[in-house]
Amino acid sequence: MKHEEITYKIIGCAHTVFNQLGFGFLESVYQKSMVIELKKNDLKAEAEKPLKVYYDDQIVGDYFIDLYVDDTVVVELKSVENLSRQHEVQLVNYLNGIKKNIGLLINFGPSGVDVKR
C-alpha cells in the first residue's frame, strides 16, 4: 500500500475516533482509540514504538513515537486548543532524527480533527 493510501486511512480513523469521543480527553485516550480503529481498518499500528535517534549518522538516543503505522508513517497526536508552529517543527525534527520521511500531526481539538502532513 502506498503511503498516500495509508495516510488517507489514518486521517479517516482520526475522524471516526473524534466523532465518537469528541474533544477533551488526554492524548493517551486518543492514542489507544486510534490503535483500535487503525486495526479495524487493516493497518498495523504500534503505540509508543521506540525508534533510534541519529546525529551525524550515530545513534544518540531513543524516541517513542505516539503511533507508527504500517512501518511507514509516524503519527504524533495532540489534544490541544490549537496546533502551533512549534508542534509542526517538533514533528519535522522527530522525522529527521529518526530518519523517517512520512509523518502526520493529528490534533483532536475543540472544533474537530486538525491534520498537518
mmCIF file of C-alpha atoms in Angstrom:
data_model
loop_
_atom_site.group_PDB
_atom_site.id
_atom_site.type_symbol
_atom_site.label_atom_id
_atom_site.label_comp_id
_atom_site.label_asym_id
_atom_site.label_seq_id
_atom_site.Cartn_x
_atom_site.Cartn_y
_atom_site.Cartn_z
ATOM 1 C CA MET A 1 0.000 0.000 0.000
ATOM 2 C CA LYS A 2 1.326 3.463 -0.905
ATOM 3 C CA HIS A 3 1.918 5.977 1.859
ATOM 4 C CA GLU A 4 -0.802 8.250 0.397
ATOM 5 C CA GLU A 5 -3.355 5.473 0.916
ATOM 6 C CA ILE A 6 -2.079 4.811 4.425
ATOM 7 C CA THR A 7 -2.235 8.474 5.451
ATOM 8 C CA TYR A 8 -5.745 8.757 3.956
ATOM 9 C CA LYS A 9 -6.884 5.800 6.087
ATOM 10 C CA ILE A 10 -5.177 7.196 9.203
ATOM 11 C CA ILE A 11 -6.956 10.541 8.797
ATOM 12 C CA GLY A 12 -10.271 8.739 8.303
ATOM 13 C CA CYS A 13 -9.671 6.781 11.506
ATOM 14 C CA ALA A 14 -8.924 10.022 13.378
ATOM 15 C CA HIS A 15 -12.271 11.459 12.278
ATOM 16 C CA THR A 16 -14.053 8.274 13.368
ATOM 17 C CA VAL A 17 -12.393 8.446 16.796
ATOM 18 C CA PHE A 18 -13.233 12.140 17.175
ATOM 19 C CA ASN A 19 -16.856 11.588 16.149
ATOM 20 C CA GLN A 20 -17.208 9.045 18.932
ATOM 21 C CA LEU A 21 -15.141 10.712 21.675
ATOM 22 C CA GLY A 22 -15.190 14.431 20.897
ATOM 23 C CA PHE A 23 -12.715 16.860 22.450
ATOM 24 C CA GLY A 24 -11.290 16.931 25.945
ATOM 25 C CA PHE A 25 -9.550 13.639 26.629
ATOM 26 C CA LEU A 26 -5.872 13.026 27.275
ATOM 27 C CA GLU A 27 -3.708 12.130 24.292
ATOM 28 C CA SER A 28 -3.352 8.591 25.694
ATOM 29 C CA VAL A 29 -7.115 8.014 25.300
ATOM 30 C CA TYR A 30 -6.985 9.094 21.656
ATOM 31 C CA GLN A 31 -3.859 7.002 21.136
ATOM 32 C CA LYS A 32 -5.497 3.812 22.433
ATOM 33 C CA SER A 33 -8.660 4.548 20.443
ATOM 34 C CA MET A 34 -6.630 5.143 17.290
ATOM 35 C CA VAL A 35 -4.854 1.787 17.672
ATOM 36 C CA ILE A 36 -8.241 0.050 17.851
ATOM 37 C CA GLU A 37 -9.611 1.952 14.858
ATOM 38 C CA LEU A 38 -6.469 1.505 12.745
ATOM 39 C CA LYS A 39 -6.501 -2.247 13.343
ATOM 40 C CA LYS A 40 -10.190 -2.367 12.365
ATOM 41 C CA ASN A 41 -9.059 -0.781 9.081
ATOM 42 C CA ASP A 42 -6.374 -3.418 8.454
ATOM 43 C CA LEU A 43 -3.451 -1.184 9.353
ATOM 44 C CA LYS A 44 -0.599 -2.287 11.592
ATOM 45 C CA ALA A 45 -0.421 0.209 14.446
ATOM 46 C CA GLU A 46 2.230 0.346 17.147
ATOM 47 C CA ALA A 47 1.902 2.748 20.074
ATOM 48 C CA GLU A 48 4.904 4.169 21.925
ATOM 49 C CA LYS A 49 7.256 2.449 19.494
ATOM 50 C CA PRO A 50 10.902 3.191 20.293
ATOM 51 C CA LEU A 51 12.977 4.341 17.340
ATOM 52 C CA LYS A 52 16.631 5.262 17.349
ATOM 53 C CA VAL A 53 17.559 8.950 17.107
ATOM 54 C CA TYR A 54 20.555 9.727 14.924
ATOM 55 C CA TYR A 55 23.024 12.577 14.955
ATOM 56 C CA ASP A 56 25.799 12.621 12.380
ATOM 57 C CA ASP A 57 24.869 9.013 11.473
ATOM 58 C CA GLN A 58 25.403 7.881 15.053
ATOM 59 C CA ILE A 59 22.709 6.702 17.448
ATOM 60 C CA VAL A 60 22.299 9.240 20.243
ATOM 61 C CA GLY A 61 19.097 8.049 21.878
ATOM 62 C CA ASP A 62 15.600 6.671 21.600
ATOM 63 C CA TYR A 63 12.381 8.434 20.779
ATOM 64 C CA PHE A 64 8.992 6.906 21.456
ATOM 65 C CA ILE A 65 6.514 7.703 18.699
ATOM 66 C CA ASP A 66 2.843 8.081 19.574
ATOM 67 C CA LEU A 67 1.874 5.810 16.679
ATOM 68 C CA TYR A 68 3.847 4.046 13.991
ATOM 69 C CA VAL A 69 1.587 2.796 11.220
ATOM 70 C CA ASP A 70 2.405 0.077 8.695
ATOM 71 C CA ASP A 71 6.132 0.536 9.331
ATOM 72 C CA THR A 72 5.867 3.723 7.289
ATOM 73 C CA VAL A 73 4.045 6.640 8.903
ATOM 74 C CA VAL A 74 4.977 8.422 12.127
ATOM 75 C CA VAL A 75 1.883 9.847 13.812
ATOM 76 C CA GLU A 76 2.170 12.465 16.551
ATOM 77 C CA LEU A 77 -1.078 13.009 18.462
ATOM 78 C CA LYS A 78 -2.160 16.152 20.273
ATOM 79 C CA SER A 79 -5.247 17.201 22.194
ATOM 80 C CA VAL A 80 -4.875 20.975 22.432
ATOM 81 C CA GLU A 81 -6.944 24.064 21.605
ATOM 82 C CA ASN A 82 -4.858 24.835 18.506
ATOM 83 C CA LEU A 83 -1.786 23.389 16.862
ATOM 84 C CA SER A 84 1.177 25.728 16.924
ATOM 85 C CA ARG A 85 4.149 26.087 14.619
ATOM 86 C CA GLN A 86 6.179 24.504 17.433
ATOM 87 C CA HIS A 87 4.177 21.265 17.114
ATOM 88 C CA GLU A 88 4.905 21.121 13.378
ATOM 89 C CA VAL A 89 8.613 21.823 13.865
ATOM 90 C CA GLN A 90 8.723 19.147 16.555
ATOM 91 C CA LEU A 91 7.352 16.529 14.132
ATOM 92 C CA VAL A 92 9.837 17.520 11.420
ATOM 93 C CA ASN A 93 12.694 17.294 13.915
ATOM 94 C CA TYR A 94 11.497 13.860 15.037
ATOM 95 C CA LEU A 95 11.324 12.647 11.440
ATOM 96 C CA ASN A 96 14.830 13.928 10.725
ATOM 97 C CA GLY A 97 16.229 12.484 13.943
ATOM 98 C CA ILE A 98 14.805 9.015 13.368
ATOM 99 C CA LYS A 99 15.472 9.090 9.613
ATOM 100 C CA LYS A 100 11.843 8.713 8.511
ATOM 101 C CA ASN A 101 10.117 10.668 5.753
ATOM 102 C CA ILE A 102 6.392 10.494 6.323
ATOM 103 C CA GLY A 103 4.601 11.941 9.318
ATOM 104 C CA LEU A 104 1.218 13.195 10.396
ATOM 105 C CA LEU A 105 0.468 15.599 13.213
ATOM 106 C CA ILE A 106 -3.108 14.997 14.342
ATOM 107 C CA ASN A 107 -4.863 17.228 16.842
ATOM 108 C CA PHE A 108 -8.144 16.270 18.455
ATOM 109 C CA GLY A 109 -9.200 19.859 19.090
ATOM 110 C CA PRO A 110 -12.425 21.560 20.176
ATOM 111 C CA SER A 111 -13.560 22.177 16.594
ATOM 112 C CA GLY A 112 -12.617 18.736 15.252
ATOM 113 C CA VAL A 113 -9.623 16.929 13.835
ATOM 114 C CA ASP A 114 -6.784 19.075 12.507
ATOM 115 C CA VAL A 115 -4.096 17.322 10.453
ATOM 116 C CA LYS A 116 -0.694 18.528 9.283
ATOM 117 C CA ARG A 117 1.496 16.462 6.978
#
